[in-house]
Short mmCIF file of C-alpha atoms in Angstrom, two decimals:
data_model
loop_
_atom_site.label_atom_id
_atom_site.label_comp_id
_atom_site.label_asym_id
_atom_site.label_seq_id
_atom_site.Cartn_x
_atom_site.Cartn_y
_atom_site.Cartn_z
CA MET A 1 56.89 105.63 -49.31
CA ASN A 2 56.94 106.97 -52.85
CA ASP A 3 54.21 107.06 -55.47
CA VAL A 4 56.41 108.14 -58.39
CA PRO A 5 55.61 106.01 -61.48
CA GLY A 6 58.49 103.85 -62.62
CA SER A 7 60.26 100.60 -61.91
CA ARG A 8 61.15 99.49 -58.40
CA THR A 9 63.90 97.03 -57.48
CA CYS A 10 64.70 95.66 -54.05
CA LEU A 11 68.49 95.95 -53.81
CA TYR A 12 68.85 94.64 -50.26
CA ASP A 13 66.33 92.77 -48.12
CA SER A 14 66.16 92.49 -44.35
CA ALA A 15 68.49 89.47 -44.14
CA SER A 16 71.22 91.06 -46.25
CA LEU A 17 70.87 94.36 -44.38
CA GLY A 18 71.35 92.52 -41.09
CA ALA A 19 74.84 91.56 -42.25
CA VAL A 20 75.45 95.13 -43.46
CA MET A 21 74.41 96.53 -40.07
CA ASP A 22 76.68 94.02 -38.29
CA ARG A 23 79.65 95.23 -40.35
CA MET A 24 78.72 98.87 -39.73
CA ALA A 25 78.50 98.25 -35.97
CA GLN A 26 81.94 96.65 -35.98
CA GLN A 27 83.44 99.57 -37.92
CA ALA A 28 81.69 102.19 -35.79
CA THR A 29 82.82 100.51 -32.57
CA GLY A 30 86.38 100.57 -33.91
CA LEU A 31 86.16 104.35 -34.28
CA LEU A 32 85.30 104.60 -30.58
CA HIS A 33 88.32 102.68 -29.26
CA GLY A 34 89.93 104.67 -26.47
CA SER A 35 87.40 107.48 -26.59
CA GLY A 36 85.60 109.05 -23.66
CA PRO A 37 81.83 109.33 -23.45
CA VAL A 38 79.88 108.39 -26.59
CA ALA A 39 76.65 109.75 -28.04
CA VAL A 40 74.77 108.24 -30.99
CA VAL A 41 72.77 110.86 -32.87
CA GLY A 42 69.98 109.78 -35.21
CA VAL A 43 68.90 112.09 -38.02
CA LEU A 44 65.11 112.06 -38.16
CA ARG A 45 63.28 110.32 -39.64
CA ARG A 46 64.87 107.07 -40.75
CA GLY A 47 68.26 107.76 -39.21
CA ALA A 48 66.71 107.49 -35.73
CA PRO A 49 65.62 103.82 -35.93
CA LEU A 50 68.88 103.03 -37.74
CA ALA A 51 70.76 104.63 -34.83
CA ASP A 52 68.79 102.41 -32.45
CA ARG A 53 69.68 99.29 -34.46
CA LEU A 54 73.34 100.28 -34.65
CA THR A 55 73.51 101.11 -30.94
CA GLN A 56 71.91 97.79 -30.01
CA ARG A 57 74.49 95.89 -32.07
CA MET A 58 77.43 97.85 -30.66
CA VAL A 59 76.27 97.25 -27.09
CA GLN A 60 75.27 93.59 -27.45
CA ARG A 61 77.95 92.32 -29.84
CA HIS A 62 80.91 94.59 -29.23
CA GLY A 63 80.63 95.41 -25.52
CA LEU A 64 80.10 99.16 -25.90
CA ALA A 65 78.71 100.74 -22.74
CA PRO A 66 75.21 102.07 -23.49
CA PRO A 67 75.79 105.51 -25.04
CA LEU A 68 73.73 108.66 -24.87
CA ARG A 69 71.07 108.51 -27.65
CA LEU A 70 69.46 111.56 -29.17
CA ASP A 71 67.73 112.49 -32.40
CA LEU A 72 67.90 115.68 -34.46
CA SER A 73 65.44 116.92 -37.05
CA VAL A 74 66.62 118.29 -40.40
CA LYS A 75 64.79 118.47 -43.70
CA ARG A 76 65.60 119.60 -47.21
CA TYR A 77 64.22 116.98 -49.58
CA ALA A 78 60.99 115.01 -49.77
CA ASP A 79 61.25 111.23 -50.15
CA ASP A 80 61.02 111.64 -53.95
CA LEU A 81 64.02 114.05 -53.87
CA THR A 82 61.81 117.06 -54.53
CA LEU A 83 63.51 120.08 -53.01
CA LEU A 84 61.30 121.20 -50.12
CA PHE A 85 63.45 124.08 -48.88
CA PRO A 86 66.24 126.05 -50.61
CA ASP A 87 68.25 125.75 -47.40
CA THR A 88 68.32 122.77 -45.08
CA GLN A 89 65.89 123.26 -42.20
CA PHE A 90 67.16 122.36 -38.73
CA ALA A 91 64.78 122.26 -35.80
CA GLU A 92 66.47 122.43 -32.41
CA ALA A 93 64.32 120.79 -29.76
CA PRO A 94 64.10 122.90 -26.58
CA HIS A 95 65.63 120.11 -24.49
CA HIS A 96 68.72 120.08 -26.77
CA ALA A 97 69.63 123.72 -26.08
CA ALA A 98 71.45 122.93 -22.82
CA LEU A 99 72.78 119.57 -24.00
CA ASP A 100 76.40 119.11 -22.92
CA LEU A 101 78.37 117.05 -25.44
CA ARG A 102 81.78 118.41 -24.47
CA ASP A 103 84.46 115.73 -24.95
CA HIS A 104 81.95 113.18 -26.31
CA THR A 105 82.68 111.17 -29.42
CA LEU A 106 79.60 111.42 -31.61
CA LEU A 107 78.26 109.00 -34.19
CA VAL A 108 75.77 110.75 -36.48
CA VAL A 109 73.53 108.16 -38.16
CA ASP A 110 71.42 108.75 -41.28
CA ASP A 111 69.83 106.57 -43.93
CA VAL A 112 71.11 108.11 -47.19
CA LEU A 113 74.00 110.47 -47.86
CA TYR A 114 72.97 112.38 -50.98
CA THR A 115 74.29 115.93 -51.49
CA GLY A 116 75.50 116.28 -47.90
CA HIS A 117 73.50 119.40 -46.99
CA SER A 118 71.53 117.73 -44.18
CA ALA A 119 74.58 116.00 -42.72
CA LEU A 120 76.59 119.21 -42.81
CA LYS A 121 73.82 121.11 -41.00
CA VAL A 122 73.78 118.46 -38.23
CA VAL A 123 77.58 118.35 -37.93
CA ASP A 124 77.72 122.16 -37.81
CA TRP A 125 75.23 122.26 -34.91
CA LEU A 126 76.95 119.42 -33.06
CA THR A 127 80.43 120.96 -33.32
CA ARG A 128 79.13 123.97 -31.38
CA LYS A 129 78.58 121.54 -28.49
CA ARG A 130 82.38 120.98 -28.37
CA PRO A 131 82.61 117.21 -28.90
CA ALA A 132 85.95 115.44 -29.04
CA ALA A 133 85.07 113.96 -32.46
CA VAL A 134 82.14 113.62 -34.86
CA HIS A 135 81.81 110.60 -37.18
CA LEU A 136 79.18 110.25 -39.89
CA VAL A 137 77.56 106.82 -40.33
CA VAL A 138 75.18 106.16 -43.24
CA LEU A 139 73.37 103.09 -44.46
CA ALA A 140 73.60 104.16 -48.12
CA ASP A 141 76.00 106.61 -49.77
CA ARG A 142 74.95 107.71 -53.27
CA CYS A 143 78.54 108.90 -53.87
CA VAL A 144 77.42 112.31 -55.19
CA THR A 145 77.96 114.72 -52.30
CA THR A 146 78.35 118.31 -53.43
CA LEU A 147 80.00 119.42 -50.20
CA PRO A 148 83.39 118.49 -48.69
CA LEU A 149 81.82 115.85 -46.47
CA ARG A 150 82.32 112.09 -46.39
CA ALA A 151 80.91 109.33 -44.21
CA ASP A 152 83.28 107.46 -41.89
CA VAL A 153 81.15 104.31 -41.90
CA VAL A 154 79.15 103.37 -45.00
CA GLY A 155 76.92 100.32 -45.25
CA LEU A 156 76.32 100.48 -49.01
CA ARG A 157 77.93 102.54 -51.75
CA LEU A 158 75.36 102.97 -54.50
CA GLU A 159 76.42 104.62 -57.73
CA VAL A 160 73.07 105.13 -59.42
CA ALA A 161 71.71 107.50 -62.05
CA PRO A 162 71.03 111.06 -60.85
CA THR A 163 67.30 110.59 -61.48
CA ASP A 164 67.12 107.33 -59.51
CA ILE A 165 65.72 107.40 -55.99
CA VAL A 166 67.28 105.30 -53.23
CA GLU A 167 64.63 104.39 -50.66
CA CYS A 168 65.65 103.01 -47.29
CA HIS A 169 62.63 101.27 -45.79
CA VAL A 170 63.13 101.22 -42.04
CA PRO A 171 60.63 100.02 -39.44
CA PRO A 172 58.62 101.57 -37.84
CA TYR A 173 58.09 103.77 -40.91
CA GLU A 174 57.76 100.81 -43.28
CA PRO A 175 56.91 97.19 -42.44
CA ASP A 176 60.13 95.64 -43.80
CA PHE A 177 63.79 96.64 -43.56
CA SER A 178 65.07 97.02 -47.13
CA VAL A 179 66.83 99.28 -49.59
CA GLN A 180 65.00 99.82 -52.83
CA LEU A 181 65.86 101.59 -56.06
CA LEU A 182 63.11 103.52 -57.78
CA ARG A 183 63.83 104.37 -61.38
CA PRO A 184 61.23 106.98 -62.39
CA ALA A 185 59.46 106.52 -65.72
CA PRO A 186 60.51 108.97 -68.43
CA ALA A 187 58.34 112.10 -68.46
CA GLY A 188 54.95 111.44 -70.00
CA ARG A 189 55.23 107.66 -69.59
CA ALA A 190 54.11 105.57 -66.62
CA THR A 191 55.12 101.94 -66.23
#
């Protein structure tokens, strides 16, 4: 996923993340109590398979009726946190233009909440579809958002150094489900 020189530590492996996802599914299902139609929105890339995992758990373990599932594409940072675009890029798929989410309760699922720019762009677009409510669900919150945005369901709160990189490895993009911390080597030194 990332070729930045430095030290890498596996913070959570697949087994421990299974328990985290179970807790997240329980919390997310609780947010939906008494709501009307539900849609689970994955933020591409890694938020989409996380949304699938979360949806599967909510349906199988908590009796949620199968919700509408869709994915949205936003991009601002590369995996190594290099700024790709000065403004978050949102790509509306043609089939989403006429999407009717009026009165739906939405769960927006992403892997890492960092500054909040990507999440805010998604929430802004979704609110134009007139949902009843929008809830943000993230696997890892770095606790450094720069915008007035907070996640409603958080799997892991990770207070790490600003230069550290939190990598969520999520199949099918990586072979194993894990959360890793990459601590880049100081400039001019590779480890």
